[in-house]
Short mmCIF file of C-alpha atoms and ligand atoms in Angstrom, two decimals:
data_model
loop_
_atom_site.label_atom_id
_atom_site.label_comp_id
_atom_site.label_asym_id
_atom_site.label_seq_id
_atom_site.Cartn_x
_atom_site.Cartn_y
_atom_site.Cartn_z
CA MET A 1 40.48 66.02 286.10
CA ASP A 2 39.56 62.50 287.03
CA THR A 3 37.35 59.96 285.34
CA ILE A 4 35.06 60.81 282.46
CA ALA A 5 31.52 59.41 282.75
CA GLY A 6 29.79 60.05 279.45
CA THR A 7 30.79 63.60 278.68
CA LEU A 8 30.84 64.75 282.29
CA VAL A 9 33.99 64.96 284.39
CA THR A 10 33.50 63.09 287.67
CA TYR A 11 35.27 64.48 290.71
CA GLN A 12 36.10 63.06 294.12
CA MET A 13 36.48 64.86 297.45
CA TYR A 14 39.70 65.04 299.44
CA ILE A 15 39.56 63.74 303.02
CA ASP A 16 42.47 62.65 305.22
CA GLY A 17 44.93 62.72 302.32
CA ARG A 18 42.76 60.49 300.10
CA TRP A 19 40.46 61.00 297.11
CA VAL A 20 37.06 59.63 298.07
CA ASP A 21 33.43 59.51 296.98
CA SER A 22 30.76 60.65 299.39
CA VAL A 23 29.39 58.05 301.79
CA SER A 24 26.10 58.15 299.84
CA SER A 25 28.00 57.73 296.51
CA GLN A 26 25.69 60.42 295.10
CA HIS A 27 26.79 63.28 292.83
CA PHE A 28 25.26 66.53 291.64
CA GLU A 29 25.85 68.39 288.39
CA SER A 30 27.91 71.51 287.97
CA HIS A 31 26.70 73.73 285.13
CA ASN A 32 28.63 75.90 282.72
CA PRO A 33 26.81 79.27 282.82
CA TYR A 34 27.89 80.09 279.27
CA THR A 35 26.11 77.06 277.79
CA GLY A 36 23.61 76.47 280.60
CA LYS A 37 24.64 72.78 280.43
CA PRO A 38 26.19 70.45 283.01
CA TRP A 39 29.90 69.70 282.57
CA ALA A 40 30.99 67.99 285.82
CA LEU A 41 29.71 65.68 288.55
CA ILE A 42 30.55 66.67 292.11
CA PRO A 43 30.24 64.35 295.14
CA ARG A 44 27.18 65.11 297.24
CA GLY A 45 28.69 65.16 300.70
CA GLY A 46 26.64 65.04 303.89
CA ALA A 47 26.98 64.91 307.66
CA GLU A 48 28.92 61.63 307.68
CA ASP A 49 31.48 62.93 305.18
CA VAL A 50 31.86 66.11 307.21
CA ASP A 51 32.37 64.05 310.36
CA ARG A 52 35.12 62.02 308.66
CA ALA A 53 36.82 65.17 307.44
CA VAL A 54 36.61 66.99 310.77
CA ARG A 55 37.92 63.97 312.67
CA ALA A 56 40.80 63.67 310.21
CA ALA A 57 41.56 67.38 310.65
CA ARG A 58 41.44 67.07 314.43
CA LYS A 59 43.75 64.07 314.35
CA ALA A 60 46.19 65.93 312.09
CA PHE A 61 46.06 68.89 314.48
CA THR A 62 46.90 66.88 317.59
CA THR A 63 49.11 64.02 316.40
CA GLY A 64 51.53 63.17 313.62
CA GLU A 65 53.74 65.42 311.58
CA TRP A 66 51.84 68.74 311.46
CA PRO A 67 52.01 69.84 315.13
CA LYS A 68 55.70 68.87 315.18
CA LEU A 69 56.64 71.01 312.18
CA THR A 70 58.49 74.18 313.08
CA PRO A 71 56.73 77.37 312.00
CA SER A 72 59.51 77.92 309.44
CA LYS A 73 58.79 74.53 307.89
CA ARG A 74 55.06 75.32 307.80
CA GLY A 75 55.96 78.53 306.02
CA ALA A 76 58.11 76.66 303.51
CA LEU A 77 55.17 74.34 302.69
CA LEU A 78 52.91 77.34 302.10
CA ARG A 79 55.46 78.98 299.82
CA LYS A 80 55.83 75.73 297.87
CA LEU A 81 52.05 75.69 297.42
CA GLY A 82 52.31 79.30 296.18
CA ASP A 83 54.84 78.19 293.54
CA LEU A 84 52.57 75.36 292.39
CA ILE A 85 49.63 77.78 292.14
CA ALA A 86 51.70 80.25 290.12
CA ASP A 87 52.62 77.44 287.77
CA LYS A 88 49.04 76.20 287.32
CA SER A 89 47.13 79.50 287.56
CA GLY A 90 45.89 79.44 283.96
CA PHE A 91 44.48 75.93 284.34
CA LEU A 92 42.80 76.76 287.66
CA ALA A 93 41.26 79.86 286.09
CA GLU A 94 39.90 77.82 283.19
CA ILE A 95 38.12 75.48 285.61
CA GLU A 96 36.66 78.42 287.53
CA VAL A 97 35.36 79.96 284.31
CA ARG A 98 33.69 76.68 283.39
CA ASP A 99 31.97 76.66 286.78
CA ASN A 100 31.11 80.29 287.41
CA GLY A 101 31.26 81.96 283.99
CA LYS A 102 33.48 84.83 285.07
CA LEU A 103 35.88 86.19 282.49
CA PHE A 104 39.02 84.17 281.91
CA ALA A 105 40.92 87.46 281.72
CA GLU A 106 39.85 88.29 285.28
CA MET A 107 40.10 84.80 286.74
CA SER A 108 43.57 84.10 285.35
CA ALA A 109 44.84 87.38 286.82
CA GLN A 110 43.16 86.46 290.10
CA THR A 111 44.53 82.91 290.33
CA ALA A 112 48.03 84.18 289.48
CA TYR A 113 47.79 86.89 292.16
CA MET A 114 46.46 84.32 294.63
CA ALA A 115 49.93 82.79 295.00
CA GLN A 116 50.92 85.95 296.92
CA TRP A 117 48.65 84.99 299.84
CA TYR A 118 50.58 81.75 300.28
CA TYR A 119 53.93 83.53 300.01
CA TYR A 120 52.89 86.29 302.41
CA TYR A 121 51.37 84.11 305.12
CA GLY A 122 54.12 81.54 304.56
CA GLY A 123 56.52 84.35 305.45
CA LEU A 124 54.46 85.30 308.50
CA ALA A 125 54.31 81.74 309.91
CA ASP A 126 57.56 82.09 311.87
CA LYS A 127 56.96 85.69 312.94
CA ILE A 128 54.11 85.01 315.35
CA GLU A 129 55.82 86.24 318.48
CA GLY A 130 54.57 86.31 322.02
CA ALA A 131 55.59 88.85 324.66
CA VAL A 132 57.34 88.84 327.99
CA ILE A 133 55.14 90.81 330.39
CA PRO A 134 56.89 92.93 333.05
CA LEU A 135 54.59 91.65 335.78
CA ASP A 136 53.55 93.52 338.96
CA LYS A 137 54.41 90.45 341.10
CA PRO A 138 57.82 89.53 342.43
CA ASP A 139 59.63 86.35 341.44
CA THR A 140 57.30 85.59 338.56
CA PHE A 141 58.06 85.24 334.91
CA ASN A 142 55.05 85.83 332.65
CA TYR A 143 54.94 85.41 328.89
CA THR A 144 52.35 84.90 326.15
CA ARG A 145 52.11 82.29 323.44
CA HIS A 146 49.90 82.63 320.38
CA GLU A 147 48.55 79.18 319.63
CA PRO A 148 46.37 77.84 316.84
CA LEU A 149 42.66 77.24 317.47
CA GLY A 150 42.31 73.72 316.08
CA VAL A 151 40.04 72.72 313.21
CA ILE A 152 38.79 75.58 311.04
CA GLY A 153 35.64 75.16 308.93
CA ALA A 154 35.80 77.35 305.82
CA ILE A 155 32.59 77.93 303.85
CA ILE A 156 33.15 79.46 300.44
CA PRO A 157 30.87 81.16 297.84
CA TRP A 158 30.91 80.72 294.07
CA ASN A 159 32.10 84.10 292.85
CA SER A 160 35.86 83.82 293.52
CA PRO A 161 36.21 80.37 295.06
CA LEU A 162 39.98 79.91 295.15
CA LEU A 163 40.89 83.49 296.04
CA LEU A 164 38.42 83.60 298.92
CA THR A 165 39.72 80.22 300.09
CA ALA A 166 43.29 81.59 300.03
CA TRP A 167 42.19 84.45 302.32
CA LYS A 168 41.27 81.82 304.94
CA LEU A 169 43.49 78.84 304.20
CA ALA A 170 46.84 80.65 304.03
CA PRO A 171 46.59 82.40 307.44
CA ALA A 172 44.86 79.40 309.07
CA LEU A 173 47.71 77.07 308.07
CA ALA A 174 50.42 79.62 308.79
CA ALA A 175 49.02 79.80 312.33
CA GLY A 176 49.20 76.01 312.65
CA ASN A 177 45.51 75.09 312.35
CA THR A 178 44.01 72.35 310.20
CA ILE A 179 41.00 72.94 307.98
CA VAL A 180 37.90 71.52 306.30
CA VAL A 181 36.73 73.52 303.29
CA LYS A 182 33.15 73.39 301.99
CA PRO A 183 33.05 75.07 298.57
CA SER A 184 29.86 76.34 296.96
CA GLU A 185 27.68 73.77 295.23
CA PHE A 186 27.80 76.10 292.19
CA ALA A 187 31.60 76.14 291.90
CA SER A 188 33.37 73.19 293.50
CA ALA A 189 35.55 71.87 290.68
CA SER A 190 38.38 74.38 290.97
CA MET A 191 38.73 73.59 294.69
CA LEU A 192 39.15 69.90 293.90
CA GLU A 193 41.74 70.68 291.21
CA PHE A 194 43.50 72.97 293.69
CA MET A 195 43.64 70.13 296.24
CA LYS A 196 45.91 68.23 293.86
CA LEU A 197 48.41 71.03 294.34
CA VAL A 198 47.98 70.89 298.14
CA GLU A 199 48.72 67.16 297.93
CA GLN A 200 51.73 67.78 295.68
CA ALA A 201 53.12 70.43 298.04
CA GLY A 202 53.38 67.70 300.70
CA PHE A 203 50.98 68.80 303.45
CA PRO A 204 50.44 65.87 305.86
CA ALA A 205 47.18 63.92 305.52
CA GLY A 206 44.21 65.57 307.22
CA VAL A 207 45.69 69.08 307.37
CA VAL A 208 43.52 70.30 304.46
CA ASN A 209 40.27 68.51 303.59
CA VAL A 210 37.47 69.35 301.16
CA VAL A 211 33.87 68.19 301.49
CA THR A 212 31.62 69.18 298.60
CA GLY A 213 27.84 69.40 298.75
CA PHE A 214 24.87 71.66 299.39
CA GLY A 215 24.71 74.26 302.15
CA PRO A 216 22.16 72.61 304.44
CA GLU A 217 23.54 69.08 303.81
CA ALA A 218 27.29 69.68 304.09
CA GLY A 219 27.65 73.26 305.36
CA THR A 220 25.36 73.00 308.39
CA PRO A 221 27.00 69.84 309.82
CA LEU A 222 30.38 71.54 309.47
CA VAL A 223 29.17 74.58 311.42
CA GLU A 224 27.56 72.36 314.07
CA HIS A 225 30.41 69.86 314.46
CA PRO A 226 31.66 69.97 318.06
CA LEU A 227 35.31 69.51 317.00
CA VAL A 228 35.27 72.63 314.79
CA ALA A 229 36.77 75.59 316.63
CA LYS A 230 36.01 78.37 314.17
CA ILE A 231 33.95 79.05 311.07
CA ALA A 232 35.37 81.36 308.42
CA PHE A 233 32.59 82.28 306.00
CA THR A 234 32.14 84.40 302.91
CA GLY A 235 28.68 84.56 301.36
CA SER A 236 25.26 86.15 301.56
CA ASP A 237 24.08 87.93 304.69
CA ALA A 238 21.03 85.65 304.97
CA THR A 239 23.22 82.53 305.12
CA GLY A 240 25.72 84.37 307.32
CA ARG A 241 23.01 84.98 309.90
CA LYS A 242 22.05 81.29 309.95
CA ILE A 243 25.68 80.26 310.35
CA TYR A 244 26.26 82.82 313.11
CA GLU A 245 23.25 81.46 315.04
CA ALA A 246 24.38 77.84 314.67
CA ALA A 247 27.97 78.72 315.59
CA ALA A 248 26.74 80.61 318.66
CA ARG A 249 25.05 77.45 319.95
CA GLY A 250 28.49 75.80 320.05
CA LEU A 251 30.20 79.04 321.22
CA LYS A 252 32.45 78.90 318.17
CA ARG A 253 34.48 81.74 316.83
CA VAL A 254 33.36 83.15 313.50
CA SER A 255 34.67 85.49 310.88
CA MET A 256 32.21 86.57 308.23
CA GLU A 257 32.44 88.52 305.05
CA LEU A 258 28.91 89.17 303.87
CA GLY A 259 27.14 91.34 301.36
CA GLY A 260 27.32 94.97 300.42
CA LYS A 261 25.42 97.83 298.79
CA SER A 262 28.42 100.02 298.33
CA PRO A 263 28.14 103.69 297.35
CA ASN A 264 30.45 104.87 294.59
CA ILE A 265 30.32 108.66 294.99
CA VAL A 266 31.17 111.11 292.21
CA PHE A 267 31.67 114.80 293.10
CA ASP A 268 31.48 117.55 290.52
CA ASP A 269 35.21 118.24 290.91
CA ALA A 270 36.12 114.68 289.90
CA GLU A 271 38.22 113.77 286.87
CA ILE A 272 35.07 112.76 284.99
CA ASP A 273 36.48 110.23 282.52
CA ASN A 274 38.26 108.39 285.33
CA ALA A 275 35.10 108.39 287.43
CA VAL A 276 33.12 106.93 284.52
CA LYS A 277 35.64 104.09 284.25
CA GLY A 278 35.50 103.59 288.03
CA ALA A 279 31.71 103.44 287.99
CA ILE A 280 31.74 100.91 285.15
CA SER A 281 34.33 98.64 286.76
CA GLY A 282 32.51 98.99 290.07
CA ILE A 283 29.34 97.39 288.72
CA PHE A 284 30.00 95.57 285.46
CA ALA A 285 33.29 93.84 286.29
CA ALA A 286 32.56 90.23 287.28
CA THR A 287 29.04 90.89 285.95
CA GLY A 288 28.34 92.71 289.22
CA GLN A 289 28.72 89.43 291.11
CA THR A 290 31.04 90.73 293.75
CA CYS A 291 30.39 91.72 297.33
CA ILE A 292 32.26 94.99 296.75
CA ALA A 293 30.19 96.00 293.69
CA GLY A 294 29.62 99.76 293.59
CA SER A 295 25.94 99.10 293.02
CA ARG A 296 24.78 102.56 294.15
CA LEU A 297 26.30 105.33 292.07
CA LEU A 298 25.85 108.64 293.88
CA VAL A 299 26.35 111.53 291.44
CA GLN A 300 26.40 115.21 292.45
CA GLN A 301 23.32 116.94 291.05
CA SER A 302 25.29 119.60 289.16
CA ILE A 303 26.92 116.98 286.89
CA HIS A 304 24.26 114.28 287.01
CA ASP A 305 22.89 114.40 283.47
CA ARG A 306 26.26 114.94 281.78
CA PHE A 307 27.79 112.12 283.80
CA VAL A 308 24.97 109.66 283.11
CA GLU A 309 25.24 110.39 279.39
CA LYS A 310 28.95 109.54 279.37
CA LEU A 311 28.39 106.51 281.58
CA VAL A 312 25.71 105.04 279.33
CA ALA A 313 27.79 105.69 276.22
CA PHE A 314 30.74 103.83 277.76
CA ALA A 315 28.64 100.95 279.15
CA LYS A 316 27.09 100.45 275.71
CA THR A 317 30.49 99.45 274.33
CA ALA A 318 30.66 96.35 276.59
CA LYS A 319 31.14 93.18 274.58
CA MET A 320 29.26 90.16 275.90
CA GLY A 321 29.82 86.51 275.05
CA ASP A 322 32.10 83.56 275.73
CA PRO A 323 33.87 84.23 279.04
CA MET A 324 36.91 82.30 277.81
CA SER A 325 37.41 84.81 274.98
CA LEU A 326 39.80 87.60 275.87
CA ASP A 327 37.58 90.06 273.94
CA THR A 328 34.58 89.50 276.18
CA GLN A 329 33.97 92.23 278.74
CA VAL A 330 30.76 91.12 280.45
CA GLY A 331 30.07 87.43 281.04
CA PRO A 332 27.00 85.48 282.10
CA VAL A 333 25.44 85.29 285.55
CA THR A 334 26.83 82.26 287.40
CA ASN A 335 23.78 80.15 288.06
CA LEU A 336 20.11 79.87 287.25
CA PRO A 337 18.70 80.92 290.65
CA GLN A 338 20.99 83.97 290.60
CA TYR A 339 19.98 84.79 287.02
CA ASN A 340 16.30 84.71 288.01
CA LYS A 341 17.04 86.78 291.10
CA VAL A 342 18.75 89.51 289.06
CA LEU A 343 15.88 89.63 286.54
CA ASN A 344 13.42 89.78 289.41
CA TYR A 345 15.25 92.78 290.92
CA ILE A 346 15.09 94.50 287.54
CA ASP A 347 11.30 94.06 287.58
CA ILE A 348 11.11 95.28 291.18
CA ALA A 349 13.10 98.42 290.29
CA LYS A 350 10.84 99.15 287.31
CA SER A 351 7.75 98.75 289.48
CA GLU A 352 9.29 101.17 292.00
CA GLY A 353 9.30 103.86 289.29
CA VAL A 354 12.94 104.12 288.23
CA GLN A 355 14.00 105.16 284.72
CA THR A 356 15.84 102.58 282.64
CA VAL A 357 18.60 104.31 280.71
CA LEU A 358 20.44 101.13 279.69
CA GLY A 359 19.57 97.44 279.42
CA GLY A 360 16.86 96.29 281.77
CA GLY A 361 16.44 92.59 281.04
CA LYS A 362 17.82 89.38 279.56
CA ALA A 363 20.56 89.69 276.98
CA THR A 364 19.37 88.22 273.70
CA ARG A 365 22.46 89.07 271.64
CA PRO A 366 23.42 86.15 269.37
CA GLU A 367 26.85 85.89 271.02
CA CYS A 368 25.12 85.12 274.34
CA GLY A 369 23.62 81.86 273.02
CA ASP A 370 21.71 79.91 275.67
CA GLY A 371 23.81 81.31 278.51
CA TRP A 372 22.43 83.12 281.55
CA PHE A 373 23.20 86.66 280.38
CA VAL A 374 21.67 89.89 281.69
CA GLU A 375 22.13 93.17 279.81
CA PRO A 376 24.29 95.69 281.67
CA THR A 377 21.56 97.77 283.27
CA ILE A 378 21.54 101.36 284.52
CA PHE A 379 18.62 102.91 286.39
CA THR A 380 18.26 106.60 287.14
CA ALA A 381 15.68 108.46 289.25
CA VAL A 382 16.45 105.99 292.03
CA LYS A 383 15.57 106.95 295.60
CA ASN A 384 17.78 105.49 298.29
CA SER A 385 14.74 104.09 300.10
CA MET A 386 13.84 101.86 297.15
CA ARG A 387 14.56 98.13 297.34
CA ILE A 388 16.90 98.44 294.34
CA ALA A 389 19.03 100.80 296.46
CA GLN A 390 18.81 98.86 299.72
CA GLU A 391 19.13 95.19 298.78
CA GLU A 392 22.08 93.38 297.28
CA VAL A 393 21.32 92.31 293.69
CA PHE A 394 24.67 90.67 292.87
CA GLY A 395 24.34 91.34 289.17
CA PRO A 396 25.12 93.96 286.49
CA VAL A 397 22.52 96.43 287.74
CA LEU A 398 23.45 99.99 288.68
CA ALA A 399 21.22 102.37 290.66
CA VAL A 400 22.12 106.04 290.07
CA ILE A 401 21.15 108.39 292.90
CA PRO A 402 21.69 112.17 292.79
CA PHE A 403 23.03 114.09 295.81
CA LYS A 404 23.45 117.77 296.76
CA ASP A 405 26.63 118.14 298.78
CA GLU A 406 29.10 116.33 301.05
CA GLU A 407 26.68 115.93 303.96
CA ASP A 408 23.99 114.61 301.63
CA ALA A 409 26.44 112.12 300.06
CA ILE A 410 27.53 110.88 303.50
CA ALA A 411 23.92 110.53 304.69
CA ILE A 412 22.82 108.61 301.58
CA GLY A 413 26.04 106.60 301.40
CA ASN A 414 25.65 105.37 304.97
CA ASP A 415 21.89 104.83 304.80
CA VAL A 416 21.97 101.06 304.17
CA VAL A 417 22.39 98.09 306.50
CA PHE A 418 25.68 97.19 304.82
CA GLY A 419 29.15 98.72 305.12
CA LEU A 420 31.62 96.74 303.06
CA ALA A 421 33.15 99.34 300.75
CA ALA A 422 32.76 102.82 299.30
CA GLY A 423 34.29 104.78 296.43
CA VAL A 424 34.89 108.53 296.26
CA TRP A 425 35.81 110.48 293.14
CA THR A 426 37.15 113.94 293.81
CA GLN A 427 40.26 116.04 293.23
CA ASN A 428 39.79 117.89 296.50
CA MET A 429 42.16 116.53 299.18
CA ARG A 430 40.19 117.84 302.16
CA ARG A 431 37.05 116.21 300.77
CA ALA A 432 38.86 112.90 300.17
CA PHE A 433 40.01 112.68 303.80
CA LEU A 434 36.63 113.80 305.12
CA MET A 435 34.76 111.17 303.12
CA ALA A 436 37.27 108.46 304.07
CA GLU A 437 36.59 109.28 307.71
CA ARG A 438 32.81 109.61 307.60
CA LEU A 439 31.81 106.73 305.34
CA GLN A 440 30.91 103.65 307.34
CA ALA A 441 32.70 101.01 305.31
CA GLY A 442 35.53 98.57 305.86
CA THR A 443 37.27 99.81 302.71
CA VAL A 444 37.18 103.29 301.17
CA TRP A 445 38.73 103.84 297.76
CA VAL A 446 39.48 107.36 296.55
CA ASN A 447 39.85 107.82 292.78
CA THR A 448 40.04 104.06 292.32
CA TYR A 449 37.68 101.14 292.91
CA ARG A 450 37.75 97.37 293.48
CA ALA A 451 41.39 97.14 294.52
CA VAL A 452 42.36 94.46 297.08
CA SER A 453 45.69 93.15 298.32
CA TYR A 454 47.00 90.45 300.63
CA LEU A 455 48.69 93.30 302.52
CA SER A 456 45.67 95.39 303.45
CA PRO A 457 42.81 94.46 305.83
CA PHE A 458 39.46 93.71 304.25
CA GLY A 459 36.08 93.28 305.90
CA GLY A 460 32.75 94.83 306.72
CA TYR A 461 31.18 97.46 308.93
CA LYS A 462 27.60 96.91 310.08
CA ARG A 463 25.88 93.90 308.49
CA SER A 464 28.67 93.35 305.99
CA GLY A 465 30.58 91.17 308.38
CA LEU A 466 32.64 90.35 311.42
CA GLY A 467 36.41 90.30 311.58
CA ARG A 468 38.94 91.12 308.90
CA GLU A 469 40.85 89.19 306.26
CA ASN A 470 44.25 89.99 304.72
CA GLY A 471 47.17 91.87 306.22
CA GLN A 472 49.35 91.03 309.22
CA GLU A 473 46.86 91.67 311.97
CA MET A 474 44.28 89.19 310.86
CA ILE A 475 46.44 86.14 311.49
CA LYS A 476 45.32 86.71 315.09
CA GLU A 477 41.83 85.63 313.99
CA TYR A 478 43.30 82.13 313.70
CA LEU A 479 45.20 82.23 316.99
CA GLN A 480 44.42 82.25 320.69
CA THR A 481 46.62 83.77 323.37
CA LYS A 482 47.91 81.82 326.33
CA SER A 483 49.40 83.52 329.35
CA VAL A 484 52.10 81.46 331.07
CA TRP A 485 53.12 82.19 334.67
CA ILE A 486 56.32 80.71 336.04
CA SER A 487 57.29 81.30 339.62
CA THR A 488 60.99 81.76 340.28
CA ALA A 489 60.44 81.97 344.08
CA LYS A 490 62.43 79.54 346.17
CA GLU A 491 59.51 78.89 348.47
CA VAL A 492 55.74 78.86 347.89
CA PRO A 493 54.25 81.26 350.47
CA ASN A 494 51.88 80.03 353.16
CA PRO A 495 48.40 80.08 351.48
CA PHE A 496 46.69 80.95 354.80
CA VAL A 497 48.63 84.16 355.14
CA MET A 498 47.20 86.84 352.84
CA ARG A 499 49.77 89.20 351.36
P1 ADP B 501 25.65 82.50 297.47
O1 ADP B 501 25.49 81.13 296.84
O2 ADP B 501 24.74 83.52 296.95
O3 ADP B 501 27.06 82.92 297.67
P2 ADP B 501 25.25 81.56 300.14
O4 ADP B 501 25.66 82.54 301.17
O5 ADP B 501 23.97 80.83 300.39
O6 ADP B 501 25.06 82.34 298.86
O7 ADP B 501 26.40 80.49 299.91
C1 ADP B 501 27.72 80.60 300.35
C2 ADP B 501 28.18 79.27 300.92
O8 ADP B 501 27.40 78.96 302.06
C3 ADP B 501 28.02 78.07 299.99
O9 ADP B 501 29.14 77.22 300.13
C4 ADP B 501 26.77 77.40 300.49
O10 ADP B 501 26.71 76.02 300.20
C5 ADP B 501 26.92 77.62 301.98
N1 ADP B 501 25.65 77.52 302.73
C6 ADP B 501 24.40 77.84 302.31
N2 ADP B 501 23.50 77.64 303.28
C7 ADP B 501 24.19 77.17 304.37
C8 ADP B 501 23.83 76.78 305.69
N3 ADP B 501 22.57 76.83 306.11
N4 ADP B 501 24.81 76.37 306.52
C9 ADP B 501 26.10 76.34 306.12
N5 ADP B 501 26.50 76.67 304.88
C10 ADP B 501 25.57 77.10 304.01
#
């Protein structure tokens, strides 16, 4: 961390291999959700800062060391960054917790795991192979090259800033692109700490840049910048739509991972205690602030009451408090607007006629202090048409919906605009395969929930997104294919004679 002004840590941005203030020299405060108080000052970047960063990234893409590096050397740099992350994962997690209030236990596991993305895509960097095409023309040699796109603009949310950056940065760099990252105004500090590791790993100046600031002030100019070839975005569907529109005006590529309203479906043949744990982790892990939250719990009618009883009993045991404490199980909501939004959705649900079987408001436990805490909340008697079942809350609020049979579960499960993920709890193999096929979601988990890996594709059906992240295939999202034709004919034929 850099200079201390009063009690607040003052950060700088990273552009063209240098630590800089914003052109305006202005800062904004980053708050600790556990105390509700500011702890850091972040540079308030704007269009001019974005322009500097994009130009630096473009220069690094076209000239200097980066385009000359062999793919193997690019891979080695990525793996070195992975080592540095592994070494500093605890520290990075601590900074994230200060910014977004998620549990240290979760964030430290996440930042440690994050190194794998840099190892994996580092390994893939020199395995991007083109093809030789057996052409239908004589005396012609045709082959393909997979080339990088240019400057990537990455726009990141606050819930898992460094992990979601890794999902974009590692493949983008492995493919040979350069990048400008715009972290969330609610959680920028960890990105700036992470950039010290990027610098230490030895990436040439301009290959990775970070501009901090607010969405409309720093995000929009990045999306609109003519030298940006692609926008990789994770965030809300409302912002995603705005970005998609702006990117379309410049005919830019986009990949988007947006919201969800994922069904977590429990059949009466499920291993009930496991399903209870899966339902709890689906909604209360990360205080429900995850795009893959299993925020609709569909329970088969025949076991509904018994299941809800067990669920409530388990959820009641959740310990709230200081997210840095390893005993804490549910932390605060990350920021004040989000806190108010979650409380507002609780009111909306109550006015829609649901039954509150747990929580249902602010957490006033002494261990929650002045933090932005919401009680783990469970609603029953929810109809799938209600707003609480259709709209993403992004908080610890679970809507329980009963269903009759498989067809009913599929119909309810798919009856939302989103399609990010789904969970199924059953011991019946035929049913597991059927549900995995019929649920419209980019990820289906059976007898587990909330698992992700660098090895397996992740992304949304319907309004949950465009494109995929993770896995081998998705490196293509950062590449474009060139077809090269080489004539081996001795003589160019007469162009006036058609053949
Ligand atoms: P949340 O903060 O709930 O994740 P957003 O989707 O609004 O929701 O934010 C995700 C990221 O998108 C943040 O980095 C934010 O600054 C950025 N952002 C918000 N509005 C815009 C916009 N109009 N153009 C570009 N980026 C934006």
